[in-house]
Amino acid sequence: MALTLTVSDEVKALAPGFTHLTVEAYGLVNGPSTDDSSALLDDAARRLAERLGGRAPHEDPHMAAWREIYTAFGAKPSRTRNSAEALAKRALADGGLPRINALVDAYNAISVARLIPVGGEDLDRVKGGMRLVRATGDEPFATVSAGEEKTEHPDAGEVVWRDDEGVTCRRWNWRQGPRTRLTEDSVNAIFLLEALDPMTSGELEAAGAELAESLEKLSPGARITVQTP
């Protein structure tokens, strides 16, 4: 049964140009980063540098649109960058992109190459449907700080993804919680690609198709479905 994702009316009013696409995958085979997943990241960094042509990531029109939205709900976009901009900065730095595990590498590569926020959630850890809402400030966000598990709460009015148990990602797509993240044991996942104007529906769908292709190569035999906007 497909996971239900909903966007609240408050978020729609804040960002009327927002759209998203999901890639659902069942029967995945994950594990440590491989030569193939590492190659995806290297290629993504090359494509990013080519796309930017010497500009900083935040100068890209899509990243600029995300900065405007972050400002609109009270976040400081130069300090809490959207996930795509944060990864792009790492890709252009001397240390390059981190290698996490094969599935995370695959979706990080799409995020960097196409400058679009992409997240991955373990479907077996998500409780109920996922909802994009403006927080009340009371929702629990389970995280880890200095090696210790702790519970934080989002700011009132902050845009968050949440399920029935609590917040899964703070400040829209800034920080994912460890509860639902993809681990080397994950076999069923949903990948969320998020776009604002000026990214077109065609660009969003091309990013989703490329991610699905990467997943099929990394996990032959997995059941993969792209849900278009």
Short mmCIF file of C-alpha atoms in Angstrom, two decimals, residues 16-221:
data_model
loop_
_atom_site.label_atom_id
_atom_site.label_comp_id
_atom_site.label_asym_id
_atom_site.label_seq_id
_atom_site.Cartn_x
_atom_site.Cartn_y
_atom_site.Cartn_z
CA PRO A 16 2.00 28.15 -3.80
CA GLY A 17 4.66 27.10 -6.32
CA PHE A 18 5.75 24.05 -4.31
CA THR A 19 5.46 20.60 -5.84
CA HIS A 20 6.92 17.21 -5.06
CA LEU A 21 7.52 13.83 -6.60
CA THR A 22 8.06 10.51 -4.87
CA VAL A 23 9.90 7.35 -5.78
CA GLU A 24 8.72 4.30 -3.82
CA ALA A 25 10.99 1.27 -3.75
CA TYR A 26 10.49 -2.18 -2.25
CA GLY A 27 13.00 -5.01 -2.02
CA LEU A 28 16.07 -2.80 -2.06
CA VAL A 29 19.53 -4.11 -1.22
CA ASN A 30 21.51 -1.57 0.74
CA GLY A 31 24.95 -1.68 2.29
CA PRO A 32 28.16 0.36 2.57
CA SER A 33 29.04 2.72 -0.23
CA THR A 34 30.26 0.91 -3.33
CA ASP A 35 32.43 1.88 -6.27
CA ASP A 36 29.21 2.38 -8.25
CA SER A 37 27.54 4.63 -5.67
CA SER A 38 30.78 6.57 -5.21
CA ALA A 39 31.00 7.08 -8.97
CA LEU A 40 27.50 8.59 -8.91
CA LEU A 41 28.68 11.19 -6.38
CA ASP A 42 31.82 12.00 -8.36
CA ASP A 43 29.77 12.48 -11.52
CA ALA A 44 27.27 14.63 -9.64
CA ALA A 45 30.02 16.96 -8.38
CA ARG A 46 31.30 17.32 -11.95
CA ARG A 47 27.82 18.12 -13.26
CA LEU A 48 27.24 20.63 -10.47
CA ALA A 49 30.45 22.53 -11.23
CA GLU A 50 29.51 22.59 -14.90
CA ARG A 51 26.00 23.84 -14.12
CA LEU A 52 27.15 26.61 -11.79
CA GLY A 53 29.98 27.83 -13.99
CA GLY A 54 31.83 29.44 -11.09
CA ARG A 55 28.76 30.75 -9.27
CA ALA A 56 28.00 29.87 -5.65
CA PRO A 57 25.17 27.35 -5.13
CA HIS A 58 22.86 29.96 -3.56
CA GLU A 59 23.06 31.98 -6.80
CA ASP A 60 21.25 29.24 -8.70
CA PRO A 61 17.61 30.36 -9.24
CA HIS A 62 16.15 27.23 -7.63
CA MET A 63 18.35 27.59 -4.55
CA ALA A 64 17.48 31.30 -4.38
CA ALA A 65 13.78 30.35 -4.33
CA TRP A 66 14.38 27.99 -1.42
CA ARG A 67 16.20 30.74 0.46
CA GLU A 68 13.17 33.00 0.04
CA ILE A 69 10.85 30.31 1.42
CA TYR A 70 13.12 29.61 4.38
CA THR A 71 13.10 33.32 5.20
CA ALA A 72 9.30 33.36 4.89
CA PHE A 73 8.82 30.84 7.70
CA GLY A 74 11.45 32.37 9.96
CA ALA A 75 14.59 30.36 9.20
CA LYS A 76 17.94 31.95 8.42
CA PRO A 77 18.89 30.41 5.04
CA SER A 78 22.57 31.32 5.27
CA ARG A 79 22.83 29.40 8.54
CA THR A 80 20.29 26.60 8.03
CA ARG A 81 20.60 25.82 4.34
CA ASN A 82 18.20 23.58 2.47
CA SER A 83 19.61 20.10 1.97
CA ALA A 84 20.52 20.59 -1.70
CA GLU A 85 22.47 23.80 -1.09
CA ALA A 86 24.29 22.28 1.88
CA LEU A 87 25.33 19.24 -0.16
CA ALA A 88 26.35 21.41 -3.10
CA LYS A 89 28.69 23.44 -0.89
CA ARG A 90 30.31 20.20 0.32
CA ALA A 91 30.62 18.92 -3.24
CA LEU A 92 32.58 22.03 -4.24
CA ALA A 93 34.81 21.98 -1.14
CA ASP A 94 38.14 20.17 -0.94
CA GLY A 95 36.71 17.31 1.12
CA GLY A 96 34.01 16.55 -1.42
CA LEU A 97 30.79 14.66 -0.78
CA PRO A 98 30.51 12.18 2.09
CA ARG A 99 29.95 8.50 1.38
CA ILE A 100 27.12 7.27 3.64
CA ASN A 101 25.66 4.08 2.18
CA ALA A 102 24.65 3.03 -1.31
CA LEU A 103 21.05 4.30 -1.19
CA VAL A 104 21.91 7.62 0.44
CA ASP A 105 24.74 8.10 -2.05
CA ALA A 106 22.26 7.57 -4.91
CA TYR A 107 19.79 10.19 -3.79
CA ASN A 108 22.49 12.65 -2.71
CA ALA A 109 23.94 12.39 -6.22
CA ILE A 110 20.62 13.42 -7.76
CA SER A 111 20.28 16.28 -5.30
CA VAL A 112 23.71 17.66 -6.15
CA ALA A 113 23.65 17.11 -9.91
CA ARG A 114 20.21 18.68 -10.33
CA LEU A 115 20.21 21.10 -7.36
CA ILE A 116 16.99 19.79 -5.86
CA PRO A 117 16.31 18.77 -2.26
CA VAL A 118 15.94 14.98 -2.08
CA GLY A 119 15.24 12.92 1.01
CA GLY A 120 14.97 9.21 1.70
CA GLU A 121 12.86 7.59 4.42
CA ASP A 122 12.71 3.98 5.57
CA LEU A 123 9.10 2.95 4.93
CA ASP A 124 9.24 0.37 7.70
CA ARG A 125 10.01 3.10 10.24
CA VAL A 126 7.47 5.70 9.14
CA LYS A 127 4.38 5.66 11.36
CA GLY A 128 1.22 6.40 9.39
CA GLY A 129 1.20 8.94 6.57
CA MET A 130 3.67 11.80 6.15
CA ARG A 131 2.48 15.39 6.37
CA LEU A 132 4.13 18.69 5.51
CA VAL A 133 2.84 21.19 8.07
CA ARG A 134 3.64 24.35 9.96
CA ALA A 135 4.60 23.22 13.45
CA THR A 136 2.85 24.19 16.65
CA GLY A 137 6.16 23.84 18.51
CA ASP A 138 4.99 20.91 20.63
CA GLU A 139 5.88 18.11 18.18
CA PRO A 140 8.72 15.80 19.26
CA PHE A 141 11.81 15.53 17.09
CA ALA A 142 14.03 12.62 18.11
CA THR A 143 17.66 13.36 17.30
CA VAL A 144 21.21 12.71 18.49
CA SER A 145 23.56 15.35 19.88
CA ALA A 146 27.13 14.65 21.02
CA GLY A 147 26.39 10.95 20.81
CA GLU A 148 23.36 11.18 23.11
CA GLU A 149 19.74 10.65 22.09
CA LYS A 150 17.57 13.67 22.82
CA THR A 151 14.19 15.13 21.94
CA GLU A 152 13.94 18.61 20.46
CA HIS A 153 10.93 20.60 19.34
CA PRO A 154 10.58 22.74 16.22
CA ASP A 155 9.85 26.45 16.41
CA ALA A 156 6.22 27.45 16.19
CA GLY A 157 5.41 28.14 12.55
CA GLU A 158 8.43 26.19 11.28
CA VAL A 159 7.69 24.01 8.24
CA VAL A 160 8.32 20.34 9.05
CA TRP A 161 7.67 16.90 7.69
CA ARG A 162 6.05 14.68 10.31
CA ASP A 163 4.33 11.32 10.74
CA ASP A 164 2.09 9.99 13.51
CA GLU A 165 5.02 9.68 15.93
CA GLY A 166 6.62 13.09 15.46
CA VAL A 167 8.78 15.24 13.23
CA THR A 168 10.87 13.37 10.65
CA CYS A 169 12.61 16.40 9.11
CA ARG A 170 13.00 19.92 10.52
CA ARG A 171 12.92 23.22 8.63
CA TRP A 172 11.32 21.58 5.62
CA ASN A 173 14.36 19.68 4.35
CA TRP A 174 17.19 20.92 6.55
CA ARG A 175 17.77 18.15 9.11
CA GLN A 176 16.37 14.62 8.96
CA GLY A 177 15.85 12.72 12.18
CA PRO A 178 17.64 9.40 12.71
CA ARG A 179 14.41 7.49 13.43
CA THR A 180 13.38 7.14 9.76
CA ARG A 181 16.65 7.58 7.92
CA LEU A 182 17.93 4.93 5.53
CA THR A 183 20.43 2.52 7.06
CA GLU A 184 22.36 -0.38 5.61
CA ASP A 185 19.49 -2.63 6.75
CA SER A 186 16.76 -0.69 4.92
CA VAL A 187 14.85 -2.64 2.26
CA ASN A 188 11.76 -0.48 1.61
CA ALA A 189 12.04 3.26 1.06
CA ILE A 190 10.37 6.38 -0.18
CA PHE A 191 12.41 9.12 -1.80
CA LEU A 192 10.99 12.64 -1.85
CA LEU A 193 12.06 15.23 -4.43
CA GLU A 194 10.91 18.78 -3.70
CA ALA A 195 10.71 21.68 -6.13
CA LEU A 196 9.77 25.34 -6.21
CA ASP A 197 9.31 27.70 -9.12
CA PRO A 198 11.36 28.17 -11.31
CA MET A 199 12.04 24.40 -11.52
CA THR A 200 9.66 23.00 -14.11
CA SER A 201 7.60 19.84 -13.83
CA GLY A 202 9.69 18.38 -16.64
CA GLU A 203 12.91 18.97 -14.69
CA LEU A 204 11.37 17.44 -11.56
CA GLU A 205 10.18 14.36 -13.44
CA ALA A 206 13.59 13.95 -15.12
CA ALA A 207 15.24 13.98 -11.69
CA GLY A 208 12.79 11.32 -10.45
CA ALA A 209 13.41 9.14 -13.49
CA GLU A 210 17.17 9.39 -13.04
CA LEU A 211 16.91 8.41 -9.39
CA ALA A 212 14.72 5.42 -10.26
CA GLU A 213 17.30 4.31 -12.84
CA SER A 214 20.12 4.56 -10.29
CA LEU A 215 18.13 2.54 -7.77
CA GLU A 216 17.40 -0.17 -10.33
CA LYS A 217 21.12 -0.50 -11.07
CA LEU A 218 22.08 -0.62 -7.39
CA SER A 219 19.26 -3.03 -6.47
CA PRO A 220 18.32 -5.21 -9.45
CA GLY A 221 14.89 -6.73 -8.93
#
